[in-house]
Coordinates of C-alpha atoms and ligand atoms in Angstrom, one line a residue:
X210 CA 125.3 75.6 62.8
X211 CA 122.6 73.1 61.9
X212 CA 119.6 74.2 59.8
X213 CA 116.8 75.8 61.9
X214 CA 114.3 73.0 61.1
X215 CA 116.9 70.4 62.2
X216 CA 117.5 72.4 65.4
X217 CA 113.8 72.6 66.2
X218 CA 113.1 68.9 65.5
X219 CA 116.1 67.8 67.5
X220 CA 115.1 69.8 70.5
X221 CA 111.4 68.8 70.2
X222 CA 112.3 65.2 70.1
X223 CA 114.9 65.4 72.9
X224 CA 112.6 67.5 75.1
X225 CA 109.7 65.0 74.7
X226 CA 112.0 62.5 76.3
X227 CA 112.9 64.9 79.1
X228 CA 109.2 65.5 79.8
X229 CA 108.4 61.8 79.6
X230 CA 111.0 61.1 82.4
X231 CA 110.1 64.1 84.5
X232 CA 106.4 63.4 84.7
X233 CA 105.2 60.8 87.2
X234 CA 104.7 57.4 85.6
X235 CA 101.1 56.3 84.8
X236 CA 101.5 53.2 86.9
X237 CA 102.3 55.1 90.1
X238 CA 99.3 56.0 92.4
X239 CA 97.1 57.9 91.8
X240 CA 97.3 56.3 88.4
X241 CA 94.3 58.0 86.8
X242 CA 95.7 61.5 87.7
X243 CA 99.2 60.6 86.5
X244 CA 97.8 59.2 83.2
X245 CA 95.8 62.4 82.7
X246 CA 98.8 64.6 83.4
X247 CA 100.9 62.6 80.8
X248 CA 98.0 62.8 78.3
X249 CA 97.8 66.6 78.7
X250 CA 101.6 67.2 78.4
X251 CA 103.0 64.6 76.0
X252 CA 102.7 64.0 72.3
X253 CA 101.5 67.4 71.3
X254 CA 102.2 71.1 71.1
X255 CA 104.8 73.1 69.2
X256 CA 106.9 73.6 72.4
X257 CA 107.5 77.2 71.5
X258 CA 108.2 78.3 75.0
X259 CA 110.8 75.6 75.7
X260 CA 112.4 76.4 72.3
X261 CA 112.7 80.0 73.3
X262 CA 114.3 78.9 76.6
X263 CA 116.8 76.7 74.8
X264 CA 117.6 79.5 72.3
X265 CA 118.1 82.0 75.2
X266 CA 120.2 79.4 77.0
X267 CA 122.4 79.0 74.0
X268 CA 122.9 82.8 73.9
X269 CA 123.9 82.8 77.5
X270 CA 126.2 79.7 77.1
X271 CA 124.0 77.6 79.4
X272 CA 124.4 73.9 80.1
X273 CA 121.4 72.3 78.4
X274 CA 120.7 69.9 81.3
X275 CA 120.0 73.0 83.3
X276 CA 117.8 74.6 80.7
X277 CA 115.8 71.4 80.5
X278 CA 114.4 72.0 84.0
X279 CA 113.6 75.7 83.3
X280 CA 111.9 74.8 80.0
X281 CA 110.0 71.9 81.6
X282 CA 108.7 74.3 84.3
X283 CA 107.4 76.7 81.8
X284 CA 105.9 74.0 79.6
X285 CA 104.1 72.4 82.5
X286 CA 102.6 75.8 83.5
X287 CA 101.5 76.2 79.8
X288 CA 99.9 72.7 79.7
X289 CA 98.1 73.4 83.0
X290 CA 96.7 76.7 81.5
X291 CA 95.4 74.9 78.4
X292 CA 93.7 72.1 80.5
X293 CA 92.0 74.7 82.7
X294 CA 91.2 77.0 79.8
X295 CA 89.4 74.2 77.9
X296 CA 87.1 73.4 80.8
X297 CA 83.4 74.1 80.6
X298 CA 83.7 76.9 83.2
X299 CA 86.1 78.8 80.9
X300 CA 86.4 78.2 77.1
X301 CA 84.5 74.9 77.1
X302 CA 86.4 73.3 74.3
X303 CA 86.5 69.7 73.2
X304 CA 89.6 69.6 71.0
X305 CA 93.2 70.4 71.9
X306 CA 96.4 69.4 70.1
X307 CA 94.3 67.3 67.7
X308 CA 92.8 65.2 70.5
X309 CA 89.9 65.4 73.0
X310 CA 90.5 67.9 75.8
X311 CA 91.5 66.5 79.2
X312 CA 88.0 66.9 80.8
X313 CA 86.4 65.2 77.8
X314 CA 88.9 62.3 77.8
X315 CA 88.8 62.0 81.6
X316 CA 86.4 64.2 83.6
X317 CA 86.2 67.7 85.0
X318 CA 87.4 66.9 88.5
X319 CA 90.4 65.1 87.0
X320 CA 91.1 68.0 84.6
X321 CA 91.1 70.5 87.6
X322 CA 93.5 68.3 89.5
X323 CA 95.7 67.9 86.4
X324 CA 96.1 71.6 86.2
X325 CA 96.8 71.9 89.9
X326 CA 99.4 69.1 89.9
X327 CA 101.1 70.4 86.8
X328 CA 101.5 73.8 88.3
X329 CA 103.1 72.3 91.5
X330 CA 105.3 70.1 89.4
X331 CA 106.5 73.1 87.5
X332 CA 107.8 74.7 90.7
X333 CA 109.3 71.4 91.8
X334 CA 111.3 71.5 88.6
X335 CA 112.4 75.0 89.2
X336 CA 113.6 74.3 92.7
X337 CA 115.7 71.3 91.6
X338 CA 119.2 71.7 92.9
X339 CA 120.7 70.9 89.5
X340 CA 119.1 74.1 88.0
X341 CA 121.9 76.5 88.9
X342 CA 124.9 76.6 91.3
X343 CA 123.6 79.9 92.7
X344 CA 120.7 79.7 95.2
X345 CA 120.0 83.4 95.0
X346 CA 119.6 83.3 91.3
X347 CA 117.4 80.2 91.6
X348 CA 115.1 82.0 94.0
X349 CA 114.9 84.9 91.5
X350 CA 113.9 82.3 88.8
X351 CA 111.2 80.9 91.1
X352 CA 109.8 84.3 91.7
X353 CA 109.9 85.2 88.1
X354 CA 107.8 82.2 87.1
X355 CA 105.4 82.8 90.0
X356 CA 104.8 86.4 89.0
X357 CA 104.5 85.5 85.3
X358 CA 101.9 82.8 85.9
X359 CA 99.9 84.4 88.7
X360 CA 97.4 87.1 89.0
X361 CA 99.8 89.8 87.8
X362 CA 100.6 87.6 84.8
X363 CA 98.9 84.7 82.9
X364 CA 96.0 84.0 85.4
X365 CA 95.3 87.8 85.6
X366 CA 95.3 88.0 81.8
X367 CA 92.8 85.1 81.7
X368 CA 90.6 86.9 84.3
X369 CA 90.6 90.0 82.1
X370 CA 89.9 87.8 79.1
X371 CA 86.8 86.2 80.7
X372 CA 85.5 89.6 81.8
X373 CA 85.9 91.0 78.2
X374 CA 83.5 88.6 76.5
X375 CA 80.9 90.6 74.7
X376 CA 82.6 93.8 75.4
X377 CA 84.2 96.4 73.1
X378 CA 87.9 96.8 74.1
X379 CA 90.3 99.3 72.6
X380 CA 93.7 98.3 71.3
X381 CA 95.5 99.3 74.5
X382 CA 93.1 97.2 76.6
X383 CA 93.5 94.2 74.3
X384 CA 97.3 94.6 74.5
X385 CA 97.2 94.7 78.3
X386 CA 95.1 91.5 78.3
X387 CA 97.5 89.6 75.9
X388 CA 100.7 90.9 77.4
X389 CA 99.5 89.2 80.6
X390 CA 97.6 86.2 79.3
X391 CA 100.0 85.0 76.6
X392 CA 103.0 87.3 76.8
X393 CA 104.0 86.9 80.4
X394 CA 104.9 83.2 80.1
X395 CA 106.7 83.6 76.8
X396 CA 108.8 86.4 78.4
X397 CA 109.5 84.2 81.4
X398 CA 110.6 81.3 79.2
X399 CA 113.3 83.5 77.6
X400 CA 114.6 85.0 80.8
X401 CA 114.6 81.7 82.6
X402 CA 116.6 80.1 79.8
X403 CA 119.1 83.0 80.0
X404 CA 119.3 82.7 83.8
X405 CA 120.6 79.1 83.3
X406 CA 123.8 80.5 81.7
X407 CA 126.5 83.0 82.4
X408 CA 125.4 86.2 83.9
X409 CA 124.3 88.7 81.3
X410 CA 124.4 92.4 82.0
X411 CA 121.2 94.2 83.1
X412 CA 121.2 96.0 79.8
X413 CA 121.3 92.6 78.0
X414 CA 118.5 91.2 80.1
X415 CA 116.4 94.3 79.2
X416 CA 117.1 93.7 75.5
X417 CA 116.1 90.1 75.8
X418 CA 113.0 91.0 77.8
X419 CA 112.0 93.5 75.1
X420 CA 112.4 90.8 72.5
X421 CA 110.2 88.6 74.7
X422 CA 107.5 91.3 75.0
X423 CA 107.5 91.7 71.2
X424 CA 107.4 88.0 70.3
X425 CA 104.8 87.4 73.0
X426 CA 102.4 89.9 71.6
X427 CA 103.2 88.9 68.0
X428 CA 102.4 85.3 69.0
X429 CA 98.9 86.4 70.1
X430 CA 98.2 88.6 67.1
X431 CA 99.1 85.7 64.8
X432 CA 96.9 83.4 67.0
X433 CA 94.0 85.7 66.4
X434 CA 94.6 85.7 62.7
X435 CA 94.9 81.9 62.6
X436 CA 91.7 81.6 64.7
X437 CA 89.9 83.6 62.0
X438 CA 91.6 82.2 58.9
X439 CA 92.8 78.7 59.5
X440 CA 90.8 75.5 59.7
X441 CA 90.3 73.2 62.7
X442 CA 92.3 70.3 61.2
X443 CA 95.4 72.5 60.7
X444 CA 95.1 74.1 64.1
X445 CA 94.4 70.9 66.1
X446 CA 91.9 73.0 68.1
X447 CA 88.5 74.5 67.2
X448 CA 88.9 77.3 64.7
X449 CA 86.7 80.4 64.9
X450 CA 86.3 80.1 68.7
X451 CA 86.9 83.8 69.3
X452 CA 84.1 84.9 67.0
X453 CA 81.8 82.2 68.4
X454 CA 82.5 83.4 71.9
X455 CA 82.1 87.0 71.0
X456 CA 85.7 87.8 72.1
X457 CA 87.5 90.9 71.1
X458 CA 90.6 90.1 69.0
X459 CA 93.2 92.0 66.9
X460 CA 91.3 90.8 63.8
X461 CA 87.9 92.1 65.0
X462 CA 89.5 95.3 66.2
X463 CA 91.9 96.1 63.4
X464 CA 90.8 93.8 60.6
X465 CA 93.0 91.0 59.2
X466 CA 95.2 93.2 57.0
X467 CA 96.2 95.6 59.9
X468 CA 96.5 92.7 62.3
X469 CA 99.1 91.1 60.0
X470 CA 100.8 94.5 59.7
X471 CA 101.0 94.7 63.4
X472 CA 102.6 91.2 63.7
X473 CA 105.2 92.3 61.1
X474 CA 106.0 95.4 63.0
X475 CA 106.4 93.5 66.3
X476 CA 108.6 91.0 64.4
X477 CA 110.9 93.8 63.3
X478 CA 111.1 95.3 66.7
X479 CA 111.9 91.9 68.2
X480 CA 114.8 91.5 65.8
X481 CA 116.1 94.9 66.5
X482 CA 116.3 94.1 70.2
X483 CA 118.7 91.4 69.4
X484 CA 121.1 93.5 67.3
X485 CA 123.8 93.7 69.9
X486 CA 124.0 89.9 70.4
X487 CA 125.5 88.9 67.0
X488 CA 125.5 85.3 66.0
X489 CA 124.7 84.0 69.4
X490 CA 121.1 85.2 69.0
X491 CA 120.6 83.5 65.7
X492 CA 118.1 80.9 67.1
X493 CA 116.1 83.6 68.8
X494 CA 115.9 85.5 65.5
X495 CA 114.8 82.3 63.7
X496 CA 112.2 81.7 66.4
X497 CA 110.8 85.2 66.0
X498 CA 110.4 84.3 62.2
X499 CA 108.8 81.0 63.1
X500 CA 106.3 82.6 65.6
X501 CA 105.2 85.2 63.1
X502 CA 105.1 82.9 60.0
X503 CA 103.6 79.8 61.7
X504 CA 100.5 78.2 60.1
X505 CA 99.2 76.5 63.3
Ligands
GRG188 C1 93.5 79.0 82.9 C2 95.1 80.4 84.3 C3 94.6 80.0 83.0 C4 95.1 80.6 81.9 C5 94.8 80.3 80.6 C6 97.1 80.6 77.9 C7 95.7 80.6 78.3 C8 95.5 81.2 79.7 C9 94.7 80.1 77.6 C10 94.9 79.5 76.3 C11 93.9 80.1 75.4 C12 94.5 80.5 74.2 C13 94.1 79.7 73.0 C14 95.3 81.5 74.1 C15 96.0 82.0 72.9 C16 97.4 81.9 72.8 C17 97.9 80.5 73.2 C18 98.4 80.4 74.6 C19 97.8 79.5 72.4 C20 98.2 78.1 72.7 O1 99.6 78.1 72.7 P1 100.4 77.3 71.6 O2 100.0 77.6 70.3 O3 99.9 75.8 72.0 O4 101.9 77.4 72.0 P2 100.7 74.4 71.8 O5 99.6 73.4 71.8 O6 101.5 74.4 70.5 O7 101.6 74.2 73.0

């Protein structure tokens, strides 16, 4: 089995090429919209969600060409959420993935359309006939991503986030917000990757889903710590935004020491959920380590 860093780099490189081919070319009309879509998706990002889908796909013995479509669908939803989140009506940020945000580089109307078009393209990927040989399973996957990204998932979490500015939340309210805003898509990435492979038992899906819940929340706790402690150059996005926007975070609520403790506990719980899978879950274990120990 190749070293984890080699595995990550190989997938990141290969997946960049997949995205490059799946996105409409910049010389196809409407050129400006297509160029802005490519600008927002390509050449940036850690690709954590696709990596989770590839690792879950490996666990389920999935054909990688199938997982490519599922991983692309999730990454396109993620990219759309970042473009919209950065707009003046939401977080109003100028820097993302080390470059000007989409509405700064292009304009607000284009950024709005980029998000819309990326979301549609995501579902186009998920409805591709090469995704699975089983139409019923494919419909299940479409529904899974729709729920994870809609008002009962990411978009709902974002609504809760916008409504929480300047408010005092308790830990369970903060957890509710992040399980939806950040966690839902991360969980979906893992399950979609697994659905591309051999059928796992319901009990195994439950274990994987619990792993996803833990790493999804841990991802956000670490994000809050990094926002408070890391610098803008390392993050590639504006550091200290949460405090500037008067947003409740795990750091403001628990303090940095306890927030890190919480991330460590979630990390352990995530690893425990994989105990029955043996070596096949090695990449998912390493990704849990990566998510909790990341520096950007
Ligand atoms: C606009 C519907 C809508 C939703 C936006 C995800 C989100 C909801 C907003 C992003 C704001 C944010 C910074 C959330 C914290 C966690 C997070 C999703 C960080 C960015 O994800 P990474 O670190 O980014 O995976 P890269 O650039 O590596 O892909």
